[in-house]
Tab-separated table of N, CA and C in Angstrom:
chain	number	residue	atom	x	y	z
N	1	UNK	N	47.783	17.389	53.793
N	1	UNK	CA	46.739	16.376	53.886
N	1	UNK	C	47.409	15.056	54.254
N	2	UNK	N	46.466	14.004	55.082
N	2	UNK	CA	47.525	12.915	55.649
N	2	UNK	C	47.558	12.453	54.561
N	3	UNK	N	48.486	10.974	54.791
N	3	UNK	CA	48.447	10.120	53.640
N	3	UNK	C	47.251	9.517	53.430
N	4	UNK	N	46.294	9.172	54.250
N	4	UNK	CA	45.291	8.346	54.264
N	4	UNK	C	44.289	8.240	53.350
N	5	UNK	N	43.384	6.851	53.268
N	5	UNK	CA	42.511	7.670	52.161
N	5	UNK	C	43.178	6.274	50.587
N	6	UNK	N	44.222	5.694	51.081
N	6	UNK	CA	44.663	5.298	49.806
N	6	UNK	C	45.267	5.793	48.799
N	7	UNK	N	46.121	7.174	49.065
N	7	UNK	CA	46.530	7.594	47.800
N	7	UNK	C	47.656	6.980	47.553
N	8	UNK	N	48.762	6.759	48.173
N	8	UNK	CA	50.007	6.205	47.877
N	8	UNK	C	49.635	4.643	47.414
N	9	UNK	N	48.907	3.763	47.551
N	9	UNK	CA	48.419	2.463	46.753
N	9	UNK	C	47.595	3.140	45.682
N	10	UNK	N	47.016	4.227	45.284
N	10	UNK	CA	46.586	4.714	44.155
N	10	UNK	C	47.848	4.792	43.071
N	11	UNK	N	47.982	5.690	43.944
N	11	UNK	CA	49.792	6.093	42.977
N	11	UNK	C	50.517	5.148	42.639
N	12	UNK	N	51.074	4.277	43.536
N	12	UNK	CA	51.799	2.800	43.031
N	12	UNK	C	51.134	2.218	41.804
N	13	UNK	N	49.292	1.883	41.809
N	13	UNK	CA	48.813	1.100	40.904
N	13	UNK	C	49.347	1.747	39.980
N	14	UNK	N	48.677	3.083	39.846
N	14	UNK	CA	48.585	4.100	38.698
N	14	UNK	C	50.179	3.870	37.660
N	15	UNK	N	50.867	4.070	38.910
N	15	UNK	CA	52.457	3.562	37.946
N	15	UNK	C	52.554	2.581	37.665
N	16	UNK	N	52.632	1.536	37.879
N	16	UNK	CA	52.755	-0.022	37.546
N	16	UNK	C	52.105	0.029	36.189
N	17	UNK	N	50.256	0.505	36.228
N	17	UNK	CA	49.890	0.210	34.674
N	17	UNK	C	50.602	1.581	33.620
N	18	UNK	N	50.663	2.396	33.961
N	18	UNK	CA	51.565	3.433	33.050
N	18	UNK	C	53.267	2.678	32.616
N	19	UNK	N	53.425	2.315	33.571
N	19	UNK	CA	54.834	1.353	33.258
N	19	UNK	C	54.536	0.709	32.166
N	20	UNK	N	53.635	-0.149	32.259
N	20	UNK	CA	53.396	-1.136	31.348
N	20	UNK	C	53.275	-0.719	30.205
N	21	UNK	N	52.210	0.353	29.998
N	21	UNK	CA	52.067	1.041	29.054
N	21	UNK	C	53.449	1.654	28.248
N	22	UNK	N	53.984	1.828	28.751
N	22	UNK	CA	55.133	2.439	28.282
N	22	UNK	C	55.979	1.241	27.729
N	23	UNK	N	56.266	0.038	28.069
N	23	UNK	CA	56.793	-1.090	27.977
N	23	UNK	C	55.871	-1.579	26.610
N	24	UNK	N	54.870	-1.577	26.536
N	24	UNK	CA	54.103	-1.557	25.407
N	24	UNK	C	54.300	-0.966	24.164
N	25	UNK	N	54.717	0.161	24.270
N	25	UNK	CA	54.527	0.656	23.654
N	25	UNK	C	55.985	0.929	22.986
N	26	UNK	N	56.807	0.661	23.677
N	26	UNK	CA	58.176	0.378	23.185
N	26	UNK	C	58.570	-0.938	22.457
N	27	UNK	N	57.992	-1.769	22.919
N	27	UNK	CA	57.392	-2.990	22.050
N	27	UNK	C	57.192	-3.331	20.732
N	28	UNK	N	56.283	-1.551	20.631
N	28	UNK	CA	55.197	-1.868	19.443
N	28	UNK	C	56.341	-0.512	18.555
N	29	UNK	N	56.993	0.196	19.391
N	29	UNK	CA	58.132	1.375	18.460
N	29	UNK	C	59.062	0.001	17.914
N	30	UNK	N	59.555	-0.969	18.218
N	30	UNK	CA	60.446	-1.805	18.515
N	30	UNK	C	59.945	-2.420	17.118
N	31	UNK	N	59.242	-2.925	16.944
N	31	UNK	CA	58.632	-4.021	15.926
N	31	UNK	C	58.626	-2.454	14.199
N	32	UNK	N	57.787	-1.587	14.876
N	32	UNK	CA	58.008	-1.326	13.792
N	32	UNK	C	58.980	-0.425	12.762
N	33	UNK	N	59.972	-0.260	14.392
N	33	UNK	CA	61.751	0.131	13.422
N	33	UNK	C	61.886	-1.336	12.775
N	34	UNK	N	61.582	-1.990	13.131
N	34	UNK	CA	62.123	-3.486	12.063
N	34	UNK	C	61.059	-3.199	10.984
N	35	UNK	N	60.103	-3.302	11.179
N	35	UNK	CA	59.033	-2.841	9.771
N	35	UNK	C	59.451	-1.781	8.863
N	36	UNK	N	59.955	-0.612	9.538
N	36	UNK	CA	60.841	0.470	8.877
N	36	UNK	C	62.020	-0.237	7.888
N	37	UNK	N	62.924	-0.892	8.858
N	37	UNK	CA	63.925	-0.975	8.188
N	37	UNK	C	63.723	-2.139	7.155
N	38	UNK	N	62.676	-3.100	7.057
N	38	UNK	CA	62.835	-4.011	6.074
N	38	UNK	C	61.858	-3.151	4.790
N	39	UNK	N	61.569	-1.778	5.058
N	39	UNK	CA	60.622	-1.486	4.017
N	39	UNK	C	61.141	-0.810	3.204
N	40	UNK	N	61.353	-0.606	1.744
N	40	UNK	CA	62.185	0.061	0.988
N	40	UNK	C	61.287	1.507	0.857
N	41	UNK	N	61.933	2.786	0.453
N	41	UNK	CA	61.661	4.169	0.487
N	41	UNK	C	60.491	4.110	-0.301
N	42	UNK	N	60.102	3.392	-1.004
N	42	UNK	CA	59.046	3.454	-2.101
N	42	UNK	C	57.924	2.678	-1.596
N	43	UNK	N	58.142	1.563	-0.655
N	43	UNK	CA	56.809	1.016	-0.217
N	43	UNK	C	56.786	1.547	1.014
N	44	UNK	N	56.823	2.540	1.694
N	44	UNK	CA	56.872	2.745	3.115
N	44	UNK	C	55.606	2.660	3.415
N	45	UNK	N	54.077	2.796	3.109
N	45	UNK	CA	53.154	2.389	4.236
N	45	UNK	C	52.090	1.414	3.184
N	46	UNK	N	51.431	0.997	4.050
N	46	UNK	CA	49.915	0.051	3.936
N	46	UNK	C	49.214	0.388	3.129
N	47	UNK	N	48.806	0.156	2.215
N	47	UNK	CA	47.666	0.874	1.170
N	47	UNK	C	46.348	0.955	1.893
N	48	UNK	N	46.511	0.045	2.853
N	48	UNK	CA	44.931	-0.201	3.952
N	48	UNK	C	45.394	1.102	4.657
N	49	UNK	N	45.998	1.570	5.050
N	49	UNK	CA	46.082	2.291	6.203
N	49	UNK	C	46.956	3.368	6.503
N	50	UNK	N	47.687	3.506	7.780
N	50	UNK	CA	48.612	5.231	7.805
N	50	UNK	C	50.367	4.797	6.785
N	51	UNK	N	50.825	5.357	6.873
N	51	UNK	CA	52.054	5.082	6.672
N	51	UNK	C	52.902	4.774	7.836
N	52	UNK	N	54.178	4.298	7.694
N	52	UNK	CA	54.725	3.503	8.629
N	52	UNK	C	55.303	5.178	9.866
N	53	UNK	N	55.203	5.839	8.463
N	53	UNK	CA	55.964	7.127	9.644
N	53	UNK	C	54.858	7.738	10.466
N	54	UNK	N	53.391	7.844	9.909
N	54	UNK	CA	52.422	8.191	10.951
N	54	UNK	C	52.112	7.602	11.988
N	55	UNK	N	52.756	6.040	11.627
N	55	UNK	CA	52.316	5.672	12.935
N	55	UNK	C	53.319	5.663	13.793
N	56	UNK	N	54.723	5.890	13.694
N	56	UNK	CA	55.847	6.120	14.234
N	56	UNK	C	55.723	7.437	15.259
N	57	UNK	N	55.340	8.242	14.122
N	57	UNK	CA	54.762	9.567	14.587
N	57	UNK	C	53.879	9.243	16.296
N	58	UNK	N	52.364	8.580	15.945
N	58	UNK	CA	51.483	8.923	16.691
N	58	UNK	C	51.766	7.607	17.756
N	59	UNK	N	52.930	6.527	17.721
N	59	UNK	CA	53.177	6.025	19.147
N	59	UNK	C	54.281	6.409	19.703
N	60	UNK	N	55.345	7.146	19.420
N	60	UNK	CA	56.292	8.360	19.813
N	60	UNK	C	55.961	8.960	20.710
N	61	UNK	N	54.445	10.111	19.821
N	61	UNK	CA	53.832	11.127	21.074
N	61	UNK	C	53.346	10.523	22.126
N	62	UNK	N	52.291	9.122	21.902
N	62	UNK	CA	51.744	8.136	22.775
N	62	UNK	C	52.843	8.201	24.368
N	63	UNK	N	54.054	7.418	23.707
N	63	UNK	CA	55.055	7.363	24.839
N	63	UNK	C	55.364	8.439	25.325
N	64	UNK	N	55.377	9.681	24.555
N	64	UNK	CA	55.859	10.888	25.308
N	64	UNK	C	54.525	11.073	26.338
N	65	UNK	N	53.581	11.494	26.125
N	65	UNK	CA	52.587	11.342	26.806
N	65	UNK	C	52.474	10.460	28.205
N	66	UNK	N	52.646	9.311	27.998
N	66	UNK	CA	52.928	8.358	28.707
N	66	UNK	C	53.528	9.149	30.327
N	67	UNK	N	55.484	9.066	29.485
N	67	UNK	CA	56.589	9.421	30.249
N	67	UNK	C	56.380	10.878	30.857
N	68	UNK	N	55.357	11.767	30.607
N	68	UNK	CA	54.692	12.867	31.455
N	68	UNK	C	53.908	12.299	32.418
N	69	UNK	N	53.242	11.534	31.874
N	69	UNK	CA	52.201	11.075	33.191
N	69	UNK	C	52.854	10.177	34.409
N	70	UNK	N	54.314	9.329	34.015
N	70	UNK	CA	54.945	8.858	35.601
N	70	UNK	C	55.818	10.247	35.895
N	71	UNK	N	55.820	11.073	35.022
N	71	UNK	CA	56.262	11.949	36.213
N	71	UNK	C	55.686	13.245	37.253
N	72	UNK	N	54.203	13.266	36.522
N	72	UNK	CA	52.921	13.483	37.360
N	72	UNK	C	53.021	12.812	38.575
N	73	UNK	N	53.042	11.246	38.409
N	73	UNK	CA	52.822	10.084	39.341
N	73	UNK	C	53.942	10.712	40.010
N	74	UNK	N	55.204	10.675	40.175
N	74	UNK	CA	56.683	10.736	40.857
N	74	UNK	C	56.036	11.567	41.505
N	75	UNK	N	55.685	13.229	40.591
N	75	UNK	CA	55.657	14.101	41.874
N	75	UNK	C	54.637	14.289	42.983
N	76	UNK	N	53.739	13.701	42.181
N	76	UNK	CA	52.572	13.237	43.437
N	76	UNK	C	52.951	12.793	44.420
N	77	UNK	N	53.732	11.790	44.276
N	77	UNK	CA	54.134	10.403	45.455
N	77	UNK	C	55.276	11.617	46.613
N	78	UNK	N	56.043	12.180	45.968
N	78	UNK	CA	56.995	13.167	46.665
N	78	UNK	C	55.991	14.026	47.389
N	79	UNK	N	54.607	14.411	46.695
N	79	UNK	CA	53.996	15.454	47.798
N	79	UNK	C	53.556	14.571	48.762
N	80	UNK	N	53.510	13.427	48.560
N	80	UNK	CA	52.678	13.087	49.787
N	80	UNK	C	53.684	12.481	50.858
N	81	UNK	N	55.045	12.380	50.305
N	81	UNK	CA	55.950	12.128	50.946
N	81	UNK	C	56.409	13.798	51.949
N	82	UNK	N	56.124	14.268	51.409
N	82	UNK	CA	56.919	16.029	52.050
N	82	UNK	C	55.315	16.759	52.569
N	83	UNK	N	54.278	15.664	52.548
N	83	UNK	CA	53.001	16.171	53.461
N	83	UNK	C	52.447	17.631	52.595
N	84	UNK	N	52.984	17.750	51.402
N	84	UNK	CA	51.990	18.831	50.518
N	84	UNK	C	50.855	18.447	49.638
N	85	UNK	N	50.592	17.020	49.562
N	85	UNK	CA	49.652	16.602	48.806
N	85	UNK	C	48.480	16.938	49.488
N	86	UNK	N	47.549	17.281	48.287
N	86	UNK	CA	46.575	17.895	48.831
N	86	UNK	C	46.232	19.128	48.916
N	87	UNK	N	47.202	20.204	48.502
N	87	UNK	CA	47.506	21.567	48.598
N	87	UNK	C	47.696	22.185	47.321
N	88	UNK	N	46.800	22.800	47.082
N	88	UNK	CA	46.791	23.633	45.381
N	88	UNK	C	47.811	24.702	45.260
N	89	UNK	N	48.550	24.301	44.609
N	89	UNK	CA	49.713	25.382	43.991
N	89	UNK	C	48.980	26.632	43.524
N	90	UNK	N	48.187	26.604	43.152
N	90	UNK	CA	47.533	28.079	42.804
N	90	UNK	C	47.622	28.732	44.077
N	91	UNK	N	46.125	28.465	45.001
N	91	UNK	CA	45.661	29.500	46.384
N	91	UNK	C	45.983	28.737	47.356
N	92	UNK	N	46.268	27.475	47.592
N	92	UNK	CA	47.350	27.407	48.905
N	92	UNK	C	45.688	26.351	49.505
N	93	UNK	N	44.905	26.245	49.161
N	93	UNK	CA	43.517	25.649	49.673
N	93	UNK	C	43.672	24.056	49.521
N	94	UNK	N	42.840	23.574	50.235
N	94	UNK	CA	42.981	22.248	50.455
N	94	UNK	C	42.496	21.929	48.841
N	95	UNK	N	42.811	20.749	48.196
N	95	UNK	CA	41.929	20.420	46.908
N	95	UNK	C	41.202	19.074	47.400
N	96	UNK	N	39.692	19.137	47.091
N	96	UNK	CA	38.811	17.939	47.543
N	96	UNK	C	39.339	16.991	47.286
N	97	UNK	N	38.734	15.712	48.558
N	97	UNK	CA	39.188	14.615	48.399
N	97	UNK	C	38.848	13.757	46.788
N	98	UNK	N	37.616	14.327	46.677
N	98	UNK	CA	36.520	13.784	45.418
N	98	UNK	C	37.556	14.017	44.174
N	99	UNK	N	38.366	15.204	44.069
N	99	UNK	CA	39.046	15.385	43.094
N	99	UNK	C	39.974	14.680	43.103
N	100	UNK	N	40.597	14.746	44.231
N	100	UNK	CA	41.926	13.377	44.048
N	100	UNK	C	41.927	12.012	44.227
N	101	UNK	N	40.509	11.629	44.398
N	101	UNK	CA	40.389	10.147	43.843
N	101	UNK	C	40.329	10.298	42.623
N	102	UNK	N	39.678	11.070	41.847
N	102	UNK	CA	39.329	10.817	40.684
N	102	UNK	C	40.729	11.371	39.702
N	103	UNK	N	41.611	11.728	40.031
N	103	UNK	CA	42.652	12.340	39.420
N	103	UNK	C	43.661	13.002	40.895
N	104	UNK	N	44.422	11.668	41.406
N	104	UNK	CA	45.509	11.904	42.177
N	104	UNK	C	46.649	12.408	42.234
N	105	UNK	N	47.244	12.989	40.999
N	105	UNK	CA	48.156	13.665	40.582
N	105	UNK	C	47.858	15.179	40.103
N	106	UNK	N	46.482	15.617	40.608
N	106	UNK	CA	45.803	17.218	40.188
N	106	UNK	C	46.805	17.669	41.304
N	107	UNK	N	47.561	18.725	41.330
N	107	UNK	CA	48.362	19.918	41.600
N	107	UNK	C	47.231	21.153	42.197
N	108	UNK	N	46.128	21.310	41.850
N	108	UNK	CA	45.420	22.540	41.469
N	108	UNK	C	43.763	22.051	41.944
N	109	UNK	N	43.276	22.999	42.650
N	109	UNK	CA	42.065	22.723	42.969
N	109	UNK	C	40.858	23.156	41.456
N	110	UNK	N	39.945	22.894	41.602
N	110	UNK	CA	38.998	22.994	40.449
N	110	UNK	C	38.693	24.660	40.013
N	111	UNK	N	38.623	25.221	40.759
N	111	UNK	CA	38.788	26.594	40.612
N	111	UNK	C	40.220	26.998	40.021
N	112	UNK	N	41.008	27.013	40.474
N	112	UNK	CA	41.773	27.557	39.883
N	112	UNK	C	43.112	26.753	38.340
N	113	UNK	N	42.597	25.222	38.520
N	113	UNK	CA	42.714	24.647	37.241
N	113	UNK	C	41.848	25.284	36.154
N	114	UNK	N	40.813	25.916	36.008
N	114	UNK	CA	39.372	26.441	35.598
N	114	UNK	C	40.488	27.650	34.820
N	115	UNK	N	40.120	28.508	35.908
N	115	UNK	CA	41.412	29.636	35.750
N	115	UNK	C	42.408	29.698	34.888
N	116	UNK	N	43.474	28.431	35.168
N	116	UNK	CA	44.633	28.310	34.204
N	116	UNK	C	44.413	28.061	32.971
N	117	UNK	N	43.378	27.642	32.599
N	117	UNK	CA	42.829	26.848	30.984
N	117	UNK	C	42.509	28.281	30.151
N	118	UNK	N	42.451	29.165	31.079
N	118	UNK	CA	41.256	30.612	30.025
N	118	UNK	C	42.796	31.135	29.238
């Protein structure tokens, strides 16, 4: 599929705010290893709220999450660099344009993403 269409300025945006996100969110791991470390074993969380390790926990996965999705983005940008974007790894079929505006890093046409989930 050509490049046209805007996907490679899709992809750029798409990374830039995932960047950020990630920069964020290292930020917010950042602040609260200092919250960790000034908290003694006995007060470790908020009486309002999670403990310091759940939330360690659930912006950890956040970033992992994250650091999957620029490398969604990467390999997107490479298919459209090597002219396979656009081409479902499943059946080899074009995948709609409609789908890859709305999710530019889909690999897999709707049918056979469908497929892989059962």
């Amino acid at each position: 599929m050509p490049v046209e269409g805007g996907f490679a300025e899709a992809l750029r945006a798409e990374r830039l705010a995932v960047e950020e996100r990630v920069r964020r969110r290292e930020s917010e791991l950042g602040e609260l290893a200092g919250a960790r470390g000034d908290a003694n074993s006995d007060d470790e969380h908020d009486p309002e709220g999670a403990t310091l390790s759940d939330e360690w926990s659930r912006l950890t996965g956040l970033r992992a999450q994250e650091r999957r999705e620029l490398e969604r983005i990467d390999a997107a940008a490479a298919r459209l660099r090597d002219g396979t974007f656009g081409v479902c790894e499943g059946c080899g079929s074009k995948i709609p344009r409609e789908r890859l505006r709305v999710r530019p890093t889909a690999t897999r046409c709707v049918s056979c993403a469908s497929s892989s989930r059962r």
